[in-house]
Backbone as a printed PyTorch tensor [residue, N CA C, xyz], in Angstrom:
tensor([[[-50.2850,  -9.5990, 100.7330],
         [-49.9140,  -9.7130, 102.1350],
         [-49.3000,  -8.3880, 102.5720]],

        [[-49.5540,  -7.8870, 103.9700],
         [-49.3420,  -6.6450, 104.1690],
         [-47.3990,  -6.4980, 104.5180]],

        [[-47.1970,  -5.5630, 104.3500],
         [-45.6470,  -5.5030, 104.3320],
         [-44.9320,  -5.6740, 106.1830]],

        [[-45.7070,  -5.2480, 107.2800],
         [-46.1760,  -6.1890, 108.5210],
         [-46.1270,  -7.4260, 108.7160]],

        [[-46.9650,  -8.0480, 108.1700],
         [-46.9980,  -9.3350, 108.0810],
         [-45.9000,  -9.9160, 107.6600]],

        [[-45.3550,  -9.2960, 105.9880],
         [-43.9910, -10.1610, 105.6660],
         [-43.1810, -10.4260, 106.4970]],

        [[-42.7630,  -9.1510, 107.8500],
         [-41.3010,  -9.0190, 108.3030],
         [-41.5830, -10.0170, 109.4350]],

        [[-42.9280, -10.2370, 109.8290],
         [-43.4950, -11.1700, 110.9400],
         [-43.1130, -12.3700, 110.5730]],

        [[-43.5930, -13.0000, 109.4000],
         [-43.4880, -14.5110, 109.2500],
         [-41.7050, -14.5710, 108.8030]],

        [[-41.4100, -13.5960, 108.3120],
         [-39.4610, -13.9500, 107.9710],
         [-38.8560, -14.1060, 109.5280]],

        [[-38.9650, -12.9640, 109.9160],
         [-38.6830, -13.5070, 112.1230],
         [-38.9940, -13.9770, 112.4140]],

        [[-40.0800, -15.2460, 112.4430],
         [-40.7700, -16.2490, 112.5720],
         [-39.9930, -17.6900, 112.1490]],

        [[-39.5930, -17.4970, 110.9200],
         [-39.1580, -18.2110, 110.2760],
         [-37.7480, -18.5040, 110.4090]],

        [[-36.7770, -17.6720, 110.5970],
         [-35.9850, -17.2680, 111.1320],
         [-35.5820, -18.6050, 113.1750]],

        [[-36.2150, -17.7840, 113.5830],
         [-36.5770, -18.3950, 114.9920],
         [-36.7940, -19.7660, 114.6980]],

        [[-37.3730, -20.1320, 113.9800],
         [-38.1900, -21.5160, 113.7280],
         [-36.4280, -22.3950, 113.4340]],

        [[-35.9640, -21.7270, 112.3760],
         [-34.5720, -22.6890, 111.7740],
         [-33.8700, -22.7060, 113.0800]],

        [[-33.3910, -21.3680, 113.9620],
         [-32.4590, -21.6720, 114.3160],
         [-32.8870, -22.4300, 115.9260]],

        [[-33.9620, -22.7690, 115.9870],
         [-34.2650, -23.7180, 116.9510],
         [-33.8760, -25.1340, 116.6780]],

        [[-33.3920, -25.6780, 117.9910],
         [-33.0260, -26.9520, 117.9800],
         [-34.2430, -28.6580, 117.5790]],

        [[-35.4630, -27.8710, 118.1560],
         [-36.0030, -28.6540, 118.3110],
         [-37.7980, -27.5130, 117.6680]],

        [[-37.4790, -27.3640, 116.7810],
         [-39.0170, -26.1620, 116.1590],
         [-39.7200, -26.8090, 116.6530]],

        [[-41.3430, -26.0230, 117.2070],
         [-42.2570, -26.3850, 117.9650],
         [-43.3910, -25.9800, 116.5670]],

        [[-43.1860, -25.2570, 115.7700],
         [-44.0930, -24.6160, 114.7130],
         [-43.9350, -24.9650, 113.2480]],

        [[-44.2880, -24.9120, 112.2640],
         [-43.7200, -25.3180, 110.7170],
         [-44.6210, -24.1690, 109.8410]],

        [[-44.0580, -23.3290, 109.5500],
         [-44.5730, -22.3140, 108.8950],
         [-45.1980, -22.4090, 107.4270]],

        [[-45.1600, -23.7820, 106.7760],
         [-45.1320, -23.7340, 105.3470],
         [-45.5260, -22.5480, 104.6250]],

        [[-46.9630, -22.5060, 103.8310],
         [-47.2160, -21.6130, 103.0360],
         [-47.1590, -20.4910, 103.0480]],

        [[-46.0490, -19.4640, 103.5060],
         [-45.9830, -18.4460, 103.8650],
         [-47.0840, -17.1210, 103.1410]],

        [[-47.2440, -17.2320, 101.8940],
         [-48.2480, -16.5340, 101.3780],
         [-49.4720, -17.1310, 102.1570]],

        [[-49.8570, -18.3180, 102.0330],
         [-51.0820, -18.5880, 102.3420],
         [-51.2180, -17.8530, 103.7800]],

        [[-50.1220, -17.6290, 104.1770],
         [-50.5760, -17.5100, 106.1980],
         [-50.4450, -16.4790, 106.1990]],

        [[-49.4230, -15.7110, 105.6640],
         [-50.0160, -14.1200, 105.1630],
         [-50.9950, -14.1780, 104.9490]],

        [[-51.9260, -14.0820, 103.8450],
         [-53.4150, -13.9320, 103.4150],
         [-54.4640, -13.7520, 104.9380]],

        [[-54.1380, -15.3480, 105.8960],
         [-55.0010, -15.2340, 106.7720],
         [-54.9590, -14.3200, 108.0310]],

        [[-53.5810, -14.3770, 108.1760],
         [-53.5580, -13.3090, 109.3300],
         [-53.6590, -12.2480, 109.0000]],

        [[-53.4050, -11.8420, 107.4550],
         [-54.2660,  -9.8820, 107.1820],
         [-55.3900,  -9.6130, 107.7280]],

        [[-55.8970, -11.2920, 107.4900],
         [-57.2800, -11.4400, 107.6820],
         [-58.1770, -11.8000, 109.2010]],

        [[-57.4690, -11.9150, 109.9110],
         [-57.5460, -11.8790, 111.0960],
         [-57.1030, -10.7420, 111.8940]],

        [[-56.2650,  -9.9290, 111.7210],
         [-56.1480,  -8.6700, 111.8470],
         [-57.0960,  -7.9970, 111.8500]],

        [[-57.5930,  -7.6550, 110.5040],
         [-58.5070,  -6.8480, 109.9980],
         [-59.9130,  -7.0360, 110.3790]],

        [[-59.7740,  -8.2010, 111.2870],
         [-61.2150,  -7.9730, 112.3320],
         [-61.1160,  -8.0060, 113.2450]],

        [[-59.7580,  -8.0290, 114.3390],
         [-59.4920,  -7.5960, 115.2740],
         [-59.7450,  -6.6100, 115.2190]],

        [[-59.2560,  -5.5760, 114.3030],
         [-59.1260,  -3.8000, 114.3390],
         [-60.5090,  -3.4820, 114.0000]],

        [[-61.1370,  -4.1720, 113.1430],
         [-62.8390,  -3.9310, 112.7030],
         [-63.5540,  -3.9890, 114.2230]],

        [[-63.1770,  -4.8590, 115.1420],
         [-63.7470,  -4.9410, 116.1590],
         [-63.1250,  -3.9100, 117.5730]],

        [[-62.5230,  -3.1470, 116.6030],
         [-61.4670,  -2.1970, 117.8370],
         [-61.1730,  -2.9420, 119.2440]],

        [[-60.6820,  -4.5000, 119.1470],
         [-60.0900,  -4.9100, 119.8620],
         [-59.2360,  -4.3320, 120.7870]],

        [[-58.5480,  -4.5120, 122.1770],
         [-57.4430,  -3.8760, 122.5360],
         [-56.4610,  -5.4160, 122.6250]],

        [[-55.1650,  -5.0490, 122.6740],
         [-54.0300,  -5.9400, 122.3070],
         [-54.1160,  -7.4860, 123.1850]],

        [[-55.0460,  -7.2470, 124.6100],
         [-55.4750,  -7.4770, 125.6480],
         [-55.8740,  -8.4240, 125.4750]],

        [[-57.2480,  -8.3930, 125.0950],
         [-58.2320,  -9.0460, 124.1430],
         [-57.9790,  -9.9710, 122.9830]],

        [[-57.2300,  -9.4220, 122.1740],
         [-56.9770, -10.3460, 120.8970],
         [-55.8330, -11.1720, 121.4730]],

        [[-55.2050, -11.1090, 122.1470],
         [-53.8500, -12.1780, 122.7660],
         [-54.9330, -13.1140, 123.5460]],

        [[-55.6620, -12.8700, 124.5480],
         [-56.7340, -14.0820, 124.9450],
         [-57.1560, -14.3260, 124.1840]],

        [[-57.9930, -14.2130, 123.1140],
         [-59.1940, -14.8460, 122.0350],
         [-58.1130, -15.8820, 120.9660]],

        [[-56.8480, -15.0000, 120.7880],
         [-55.8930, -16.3510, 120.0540],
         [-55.4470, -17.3730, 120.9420]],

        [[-55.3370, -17.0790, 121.9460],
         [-54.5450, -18.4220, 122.7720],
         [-56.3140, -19.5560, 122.9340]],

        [[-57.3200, -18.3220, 123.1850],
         [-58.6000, -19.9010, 123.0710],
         [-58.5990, -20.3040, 121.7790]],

        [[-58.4450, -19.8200, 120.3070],
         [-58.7390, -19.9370, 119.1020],
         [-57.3030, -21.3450, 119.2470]],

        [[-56.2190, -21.3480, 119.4420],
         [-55.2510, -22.2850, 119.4510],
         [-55.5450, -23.1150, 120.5030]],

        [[-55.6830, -23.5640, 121.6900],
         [-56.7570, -23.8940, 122.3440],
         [-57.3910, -25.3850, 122.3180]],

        [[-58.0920, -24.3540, 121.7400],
         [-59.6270, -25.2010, 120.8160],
         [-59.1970, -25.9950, 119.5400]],

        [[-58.5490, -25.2200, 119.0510],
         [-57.6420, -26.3830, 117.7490],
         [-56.7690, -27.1050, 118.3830]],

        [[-56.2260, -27.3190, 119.2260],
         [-55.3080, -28.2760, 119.5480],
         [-56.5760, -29.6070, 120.3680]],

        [[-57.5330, -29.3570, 120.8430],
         [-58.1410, -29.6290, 121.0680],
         [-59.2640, -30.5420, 120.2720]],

        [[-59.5020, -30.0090, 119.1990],
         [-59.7890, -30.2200, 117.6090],
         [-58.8490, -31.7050, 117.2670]],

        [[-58.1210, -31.6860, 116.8880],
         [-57.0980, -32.2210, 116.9210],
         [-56.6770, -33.4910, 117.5380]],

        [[-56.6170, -33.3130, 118.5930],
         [-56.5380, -34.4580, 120.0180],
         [-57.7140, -35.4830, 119.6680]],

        [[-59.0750, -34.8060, 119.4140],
         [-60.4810, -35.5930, 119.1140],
         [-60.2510, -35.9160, 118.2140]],

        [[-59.7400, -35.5250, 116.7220],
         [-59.3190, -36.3380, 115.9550],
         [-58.3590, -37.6100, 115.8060]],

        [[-56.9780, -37.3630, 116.5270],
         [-56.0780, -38.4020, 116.4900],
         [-56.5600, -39.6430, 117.5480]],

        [[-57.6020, -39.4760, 118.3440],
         [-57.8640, -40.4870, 118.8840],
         [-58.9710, -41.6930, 117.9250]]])
């Protein structure tokens, strides 16, 4: 996991405790490292601008929450 990423998911994590009411649950922190290197690394493969990859994650979350909804029904 990139040394980026670590300081991301610890401030993350961080935020998450000292919320009253967490909206997120971070578990596998390695594992979610792994993926977001990995999602990164094709943002930048795709010379994304910051622009771009902030819309394409909010449809990518989205669509999984969405995912989701069709399931629990």
């Amino acid at each position: 996991m990139k040394e980026e990423t670590k300081i991301v998911l610890n401030l993350l994590e961080n935020i998450v405790e000292s919320a009253a009411e967490p909206r997120m649950f971070l578990g596998d922190k390695e594992q979610l490292g792994r993926v977001t290197d990995q999602v990164i690394s094709i943002f930048e493969s795709e010379k994304m601008t910051f622009a771009d990859t902030y819309a394409t994650l909010i449809f990518i979350a989205q669509t999984l929450k969405y995912k989701q909804e069709q399931v629990n029904l």
